[in-house]
CSV table of N, CA and C in Angstrom, one decimal:
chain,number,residue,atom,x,y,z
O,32,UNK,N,7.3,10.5,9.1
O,32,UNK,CA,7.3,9.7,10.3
O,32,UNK,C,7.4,8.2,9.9
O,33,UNK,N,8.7,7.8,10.4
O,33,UNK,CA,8.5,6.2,9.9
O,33,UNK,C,8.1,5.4,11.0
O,34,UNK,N,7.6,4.4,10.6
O,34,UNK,CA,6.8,3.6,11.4
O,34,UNK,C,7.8,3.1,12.6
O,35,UNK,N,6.9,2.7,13.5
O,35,UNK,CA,7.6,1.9,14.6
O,35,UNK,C,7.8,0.4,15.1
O,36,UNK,N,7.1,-0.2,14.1
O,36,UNK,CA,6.5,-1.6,14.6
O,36,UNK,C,6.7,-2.3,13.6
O,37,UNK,N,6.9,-3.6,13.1
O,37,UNK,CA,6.8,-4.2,11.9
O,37,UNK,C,5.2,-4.4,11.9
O,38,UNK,N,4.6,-4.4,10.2
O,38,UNK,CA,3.4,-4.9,9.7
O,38,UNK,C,3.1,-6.0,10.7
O,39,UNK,N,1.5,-6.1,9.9
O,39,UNK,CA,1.2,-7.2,10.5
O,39,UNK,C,1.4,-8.4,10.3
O,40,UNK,N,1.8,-9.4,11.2
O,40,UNK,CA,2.2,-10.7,10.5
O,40,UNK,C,1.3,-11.6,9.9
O,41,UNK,N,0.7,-11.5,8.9
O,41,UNK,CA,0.0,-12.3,7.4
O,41,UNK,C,0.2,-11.3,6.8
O,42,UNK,N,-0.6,-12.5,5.6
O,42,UNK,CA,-0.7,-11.2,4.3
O,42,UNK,C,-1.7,-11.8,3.6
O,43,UNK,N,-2.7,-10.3,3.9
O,43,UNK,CA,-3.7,-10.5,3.1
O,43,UNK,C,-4.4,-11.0,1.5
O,44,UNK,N,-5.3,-11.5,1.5
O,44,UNK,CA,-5.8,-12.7,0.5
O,44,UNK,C,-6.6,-11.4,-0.6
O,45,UNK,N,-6.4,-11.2,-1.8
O,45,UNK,CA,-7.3,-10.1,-2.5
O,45,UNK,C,-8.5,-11.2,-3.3
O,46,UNK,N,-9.8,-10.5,-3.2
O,46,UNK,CA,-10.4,-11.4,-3.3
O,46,UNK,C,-11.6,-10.6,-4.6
O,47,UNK,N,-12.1,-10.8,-5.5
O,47,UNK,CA,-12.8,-9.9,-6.7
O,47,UNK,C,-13.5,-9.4,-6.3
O,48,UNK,N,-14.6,-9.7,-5.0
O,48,UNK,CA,-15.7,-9.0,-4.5
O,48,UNK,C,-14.7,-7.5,-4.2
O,49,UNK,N,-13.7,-7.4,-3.3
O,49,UNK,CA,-13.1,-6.4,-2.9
O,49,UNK,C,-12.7,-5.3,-4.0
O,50,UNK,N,-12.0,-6.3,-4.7
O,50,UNK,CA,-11.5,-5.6,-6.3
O,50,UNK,C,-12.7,-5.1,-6.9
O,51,UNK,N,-13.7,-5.5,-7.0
O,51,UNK,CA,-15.1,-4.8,-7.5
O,51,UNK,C,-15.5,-3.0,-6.8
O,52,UNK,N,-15.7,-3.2,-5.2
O,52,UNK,CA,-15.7,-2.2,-4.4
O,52,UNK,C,-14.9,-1.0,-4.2
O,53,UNK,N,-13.4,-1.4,-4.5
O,53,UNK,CA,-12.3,-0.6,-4.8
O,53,UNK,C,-12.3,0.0,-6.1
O,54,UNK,N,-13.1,-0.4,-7.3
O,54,UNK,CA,-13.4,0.6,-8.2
O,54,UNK,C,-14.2,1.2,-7.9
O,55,UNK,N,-15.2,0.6,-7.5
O,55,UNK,CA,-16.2,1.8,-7.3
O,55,UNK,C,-16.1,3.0,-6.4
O,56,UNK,N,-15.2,2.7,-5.5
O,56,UNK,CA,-14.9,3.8,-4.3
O,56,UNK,C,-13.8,4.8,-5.0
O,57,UNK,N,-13.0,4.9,-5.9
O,57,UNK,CA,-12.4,5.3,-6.9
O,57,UNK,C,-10.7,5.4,-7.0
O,58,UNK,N,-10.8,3.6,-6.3
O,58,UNK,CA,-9.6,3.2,-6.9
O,58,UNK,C,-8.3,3.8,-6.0
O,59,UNK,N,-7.6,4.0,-6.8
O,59,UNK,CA,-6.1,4.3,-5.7
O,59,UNK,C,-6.4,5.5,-5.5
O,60,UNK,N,-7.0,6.6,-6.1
O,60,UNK,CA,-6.7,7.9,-5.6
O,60,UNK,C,-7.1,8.0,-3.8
O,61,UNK,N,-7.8,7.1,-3.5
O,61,UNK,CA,-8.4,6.7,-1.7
O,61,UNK,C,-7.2,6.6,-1.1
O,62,UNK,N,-5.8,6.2,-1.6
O,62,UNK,CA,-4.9,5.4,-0.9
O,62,UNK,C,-4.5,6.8,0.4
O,63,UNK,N,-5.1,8.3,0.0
O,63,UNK,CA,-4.9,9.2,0.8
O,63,UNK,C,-5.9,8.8,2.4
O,64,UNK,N,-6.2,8.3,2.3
O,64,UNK,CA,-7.0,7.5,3.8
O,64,UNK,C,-6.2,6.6,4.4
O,65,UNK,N,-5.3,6.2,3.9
O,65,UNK,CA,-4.4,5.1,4.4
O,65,UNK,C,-3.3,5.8,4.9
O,66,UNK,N,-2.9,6.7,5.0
O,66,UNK,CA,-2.2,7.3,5.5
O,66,UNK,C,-1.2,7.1,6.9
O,67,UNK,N,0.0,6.7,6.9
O,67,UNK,CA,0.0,6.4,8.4
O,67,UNK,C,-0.2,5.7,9.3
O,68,UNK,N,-0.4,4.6,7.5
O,68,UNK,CA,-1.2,3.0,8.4
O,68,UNK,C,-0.6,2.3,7.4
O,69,UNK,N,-0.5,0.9,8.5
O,69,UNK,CA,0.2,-0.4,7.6
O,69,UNK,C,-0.9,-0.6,6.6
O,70,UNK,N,0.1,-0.8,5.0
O,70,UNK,CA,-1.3,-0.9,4.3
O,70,UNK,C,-0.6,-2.1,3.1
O,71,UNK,N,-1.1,-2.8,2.3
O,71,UNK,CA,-0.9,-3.8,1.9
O,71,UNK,C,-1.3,-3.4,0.6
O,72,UNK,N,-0.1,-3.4,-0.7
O,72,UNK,CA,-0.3,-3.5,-1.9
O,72,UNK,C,0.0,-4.2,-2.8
O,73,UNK,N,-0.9,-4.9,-3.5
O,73,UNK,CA,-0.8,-5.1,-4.8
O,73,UNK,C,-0.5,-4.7,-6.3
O,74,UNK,N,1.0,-4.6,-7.1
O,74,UNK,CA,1.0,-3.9,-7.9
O,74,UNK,C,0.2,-4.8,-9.0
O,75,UNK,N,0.4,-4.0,-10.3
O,75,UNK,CA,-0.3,-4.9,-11.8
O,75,UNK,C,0.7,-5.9,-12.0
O,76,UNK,N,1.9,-5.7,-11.6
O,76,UNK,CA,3.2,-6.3,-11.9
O,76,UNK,C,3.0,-7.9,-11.2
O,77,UNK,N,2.8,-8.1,-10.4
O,77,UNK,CA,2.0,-9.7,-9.5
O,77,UNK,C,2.7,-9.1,-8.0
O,78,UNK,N,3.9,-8.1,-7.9
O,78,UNK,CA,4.2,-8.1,-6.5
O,78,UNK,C,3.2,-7.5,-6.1
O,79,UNK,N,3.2,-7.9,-5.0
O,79,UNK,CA,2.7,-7.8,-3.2
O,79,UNK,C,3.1,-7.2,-1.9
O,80,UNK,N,3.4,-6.4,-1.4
O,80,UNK,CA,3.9,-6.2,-0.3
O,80,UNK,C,3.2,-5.0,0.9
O,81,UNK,N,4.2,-5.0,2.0
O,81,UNK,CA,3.7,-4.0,3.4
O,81,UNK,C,4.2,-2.9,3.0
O,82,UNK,N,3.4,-1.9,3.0
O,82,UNK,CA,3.7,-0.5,2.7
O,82,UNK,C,2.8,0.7,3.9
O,83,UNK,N,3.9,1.3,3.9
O,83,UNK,CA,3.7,2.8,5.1
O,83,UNK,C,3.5,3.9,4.2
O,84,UNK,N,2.1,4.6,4.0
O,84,UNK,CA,2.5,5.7,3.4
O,84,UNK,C,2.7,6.9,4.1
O,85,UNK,N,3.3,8.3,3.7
O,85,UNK,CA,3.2,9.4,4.8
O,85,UNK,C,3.1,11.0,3.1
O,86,UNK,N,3.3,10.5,2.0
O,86,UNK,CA,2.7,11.3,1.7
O,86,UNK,C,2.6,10.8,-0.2
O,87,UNK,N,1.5,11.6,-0.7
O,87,UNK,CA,1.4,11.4,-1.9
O,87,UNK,C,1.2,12.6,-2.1
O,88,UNK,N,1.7,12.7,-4.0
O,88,UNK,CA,1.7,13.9,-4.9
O,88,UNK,C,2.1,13.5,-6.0
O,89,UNK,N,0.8,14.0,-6.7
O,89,UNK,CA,0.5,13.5,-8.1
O,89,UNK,C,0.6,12.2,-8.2
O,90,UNK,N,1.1,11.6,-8.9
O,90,UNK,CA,1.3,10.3,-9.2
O,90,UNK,C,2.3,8.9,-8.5
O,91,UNK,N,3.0,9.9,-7.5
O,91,UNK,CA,4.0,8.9,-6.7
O,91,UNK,C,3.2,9.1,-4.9
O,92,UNK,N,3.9,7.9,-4.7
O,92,UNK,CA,2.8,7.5,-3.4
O,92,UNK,C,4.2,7.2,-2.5
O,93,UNK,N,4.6,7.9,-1.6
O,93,UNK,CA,6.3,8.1,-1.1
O,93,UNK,C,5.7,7.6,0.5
O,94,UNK,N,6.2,6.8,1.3
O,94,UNK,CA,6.6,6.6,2.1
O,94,UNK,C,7.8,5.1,2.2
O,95,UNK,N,7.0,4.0,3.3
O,95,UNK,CA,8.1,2.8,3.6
O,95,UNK,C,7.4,1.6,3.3
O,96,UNK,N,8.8,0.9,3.0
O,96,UNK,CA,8.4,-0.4,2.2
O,96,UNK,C,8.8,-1.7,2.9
O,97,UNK,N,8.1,-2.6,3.3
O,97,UNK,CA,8.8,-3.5,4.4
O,97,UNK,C,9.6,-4.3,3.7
O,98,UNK,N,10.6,-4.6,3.9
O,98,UNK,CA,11.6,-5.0,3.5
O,98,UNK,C,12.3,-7.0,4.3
O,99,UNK,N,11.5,-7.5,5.3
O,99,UNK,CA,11.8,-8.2,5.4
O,99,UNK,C,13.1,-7.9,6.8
O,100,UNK,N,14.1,-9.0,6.8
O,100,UNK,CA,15.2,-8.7,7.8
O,100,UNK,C,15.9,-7.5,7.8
O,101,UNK,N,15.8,-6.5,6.6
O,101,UNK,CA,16.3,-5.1,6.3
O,101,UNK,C,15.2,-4.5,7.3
O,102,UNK,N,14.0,-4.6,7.6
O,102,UNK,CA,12.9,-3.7,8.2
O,102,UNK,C,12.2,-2.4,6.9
O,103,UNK,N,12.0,-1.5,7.7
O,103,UNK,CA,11.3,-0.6,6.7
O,103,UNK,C,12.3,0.1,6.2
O,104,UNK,N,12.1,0.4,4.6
O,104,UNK,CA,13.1,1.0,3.9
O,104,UNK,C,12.0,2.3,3.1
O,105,UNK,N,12.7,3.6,3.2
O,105,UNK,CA,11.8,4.3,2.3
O,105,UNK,C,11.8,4.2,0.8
O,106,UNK,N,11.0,4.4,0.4
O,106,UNK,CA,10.3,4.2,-1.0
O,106,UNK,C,9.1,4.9,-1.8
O,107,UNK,N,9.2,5.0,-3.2
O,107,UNK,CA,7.9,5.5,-3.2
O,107,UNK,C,7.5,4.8,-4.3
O,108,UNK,N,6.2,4.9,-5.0
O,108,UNK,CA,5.5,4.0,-5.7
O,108,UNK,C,4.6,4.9,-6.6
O,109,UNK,N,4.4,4.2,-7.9
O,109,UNK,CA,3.9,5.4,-9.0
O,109,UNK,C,2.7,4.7,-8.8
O,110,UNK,N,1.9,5.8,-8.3
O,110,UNK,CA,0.4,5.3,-8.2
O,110,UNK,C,-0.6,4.4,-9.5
O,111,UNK,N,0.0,4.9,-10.7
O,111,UNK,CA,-0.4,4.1,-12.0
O,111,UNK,C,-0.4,2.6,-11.8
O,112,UNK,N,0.8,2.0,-11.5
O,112,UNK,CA,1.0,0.9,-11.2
O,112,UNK,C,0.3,0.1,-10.1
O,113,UNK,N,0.0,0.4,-9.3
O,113,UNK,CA,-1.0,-0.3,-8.2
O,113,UNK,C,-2.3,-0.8,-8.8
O,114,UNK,N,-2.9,-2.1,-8.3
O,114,UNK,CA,-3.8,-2.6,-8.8
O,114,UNK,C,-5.0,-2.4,-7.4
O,115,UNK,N,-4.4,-3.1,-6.6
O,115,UNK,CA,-5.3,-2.5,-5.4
O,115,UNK,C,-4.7,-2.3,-4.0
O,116,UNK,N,-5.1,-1.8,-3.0
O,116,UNK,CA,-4.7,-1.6,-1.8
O,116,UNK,C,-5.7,-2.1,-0.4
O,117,UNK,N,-4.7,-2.4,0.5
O,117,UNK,CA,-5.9,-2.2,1.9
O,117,UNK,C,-5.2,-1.6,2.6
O,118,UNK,N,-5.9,-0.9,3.4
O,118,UNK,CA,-4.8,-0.5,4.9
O,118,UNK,C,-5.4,-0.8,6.0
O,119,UNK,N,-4.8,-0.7,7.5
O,119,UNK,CA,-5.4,-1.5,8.7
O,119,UNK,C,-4.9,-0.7,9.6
């Protein structure tokens, strides 16, 4: 199901308190609650971006990637790589 709507317009601020709670909650393997929802990632790499997910398995995290004047583009993302996530 790809989304219908662009993200939301900001982009969220990651802040250590959060980064602290996100380990302890256990980290990306959660990103399965985000499901379906505009969610905002952080790779280790320094990008940032709006991300749609609609499914994960094993290690890749496959849905849509906001792309700007292109809109949503599908994509997927190796769960390794992510440092943190929100969704909304």
């Amino acid at each position: 199901m790809m989304p219908t709507a662009p993200p939301p317009n900001f982009t969220p601020q990651m802040d250590t308190f959060q980064q602290q709670q996100f380990t302890r909650s256990g980290g990306v393997g959660g990103i399965r609650r985000c499901m379906f929802r505009n969610t905002f990632v952080w790779m280790r790499n320094g990008n940032a971006f709006w991300f749609f997910p609609i499914f994960v398995a094993g290690n890749q995290i496959v849905g849509f990637r906001w792309r700007g004047n292109r809109g949503w583009v599908y994509d997927s993302i190796n769960r390794n790589n992510v440092l943190f996530f929100q969704c909304y």
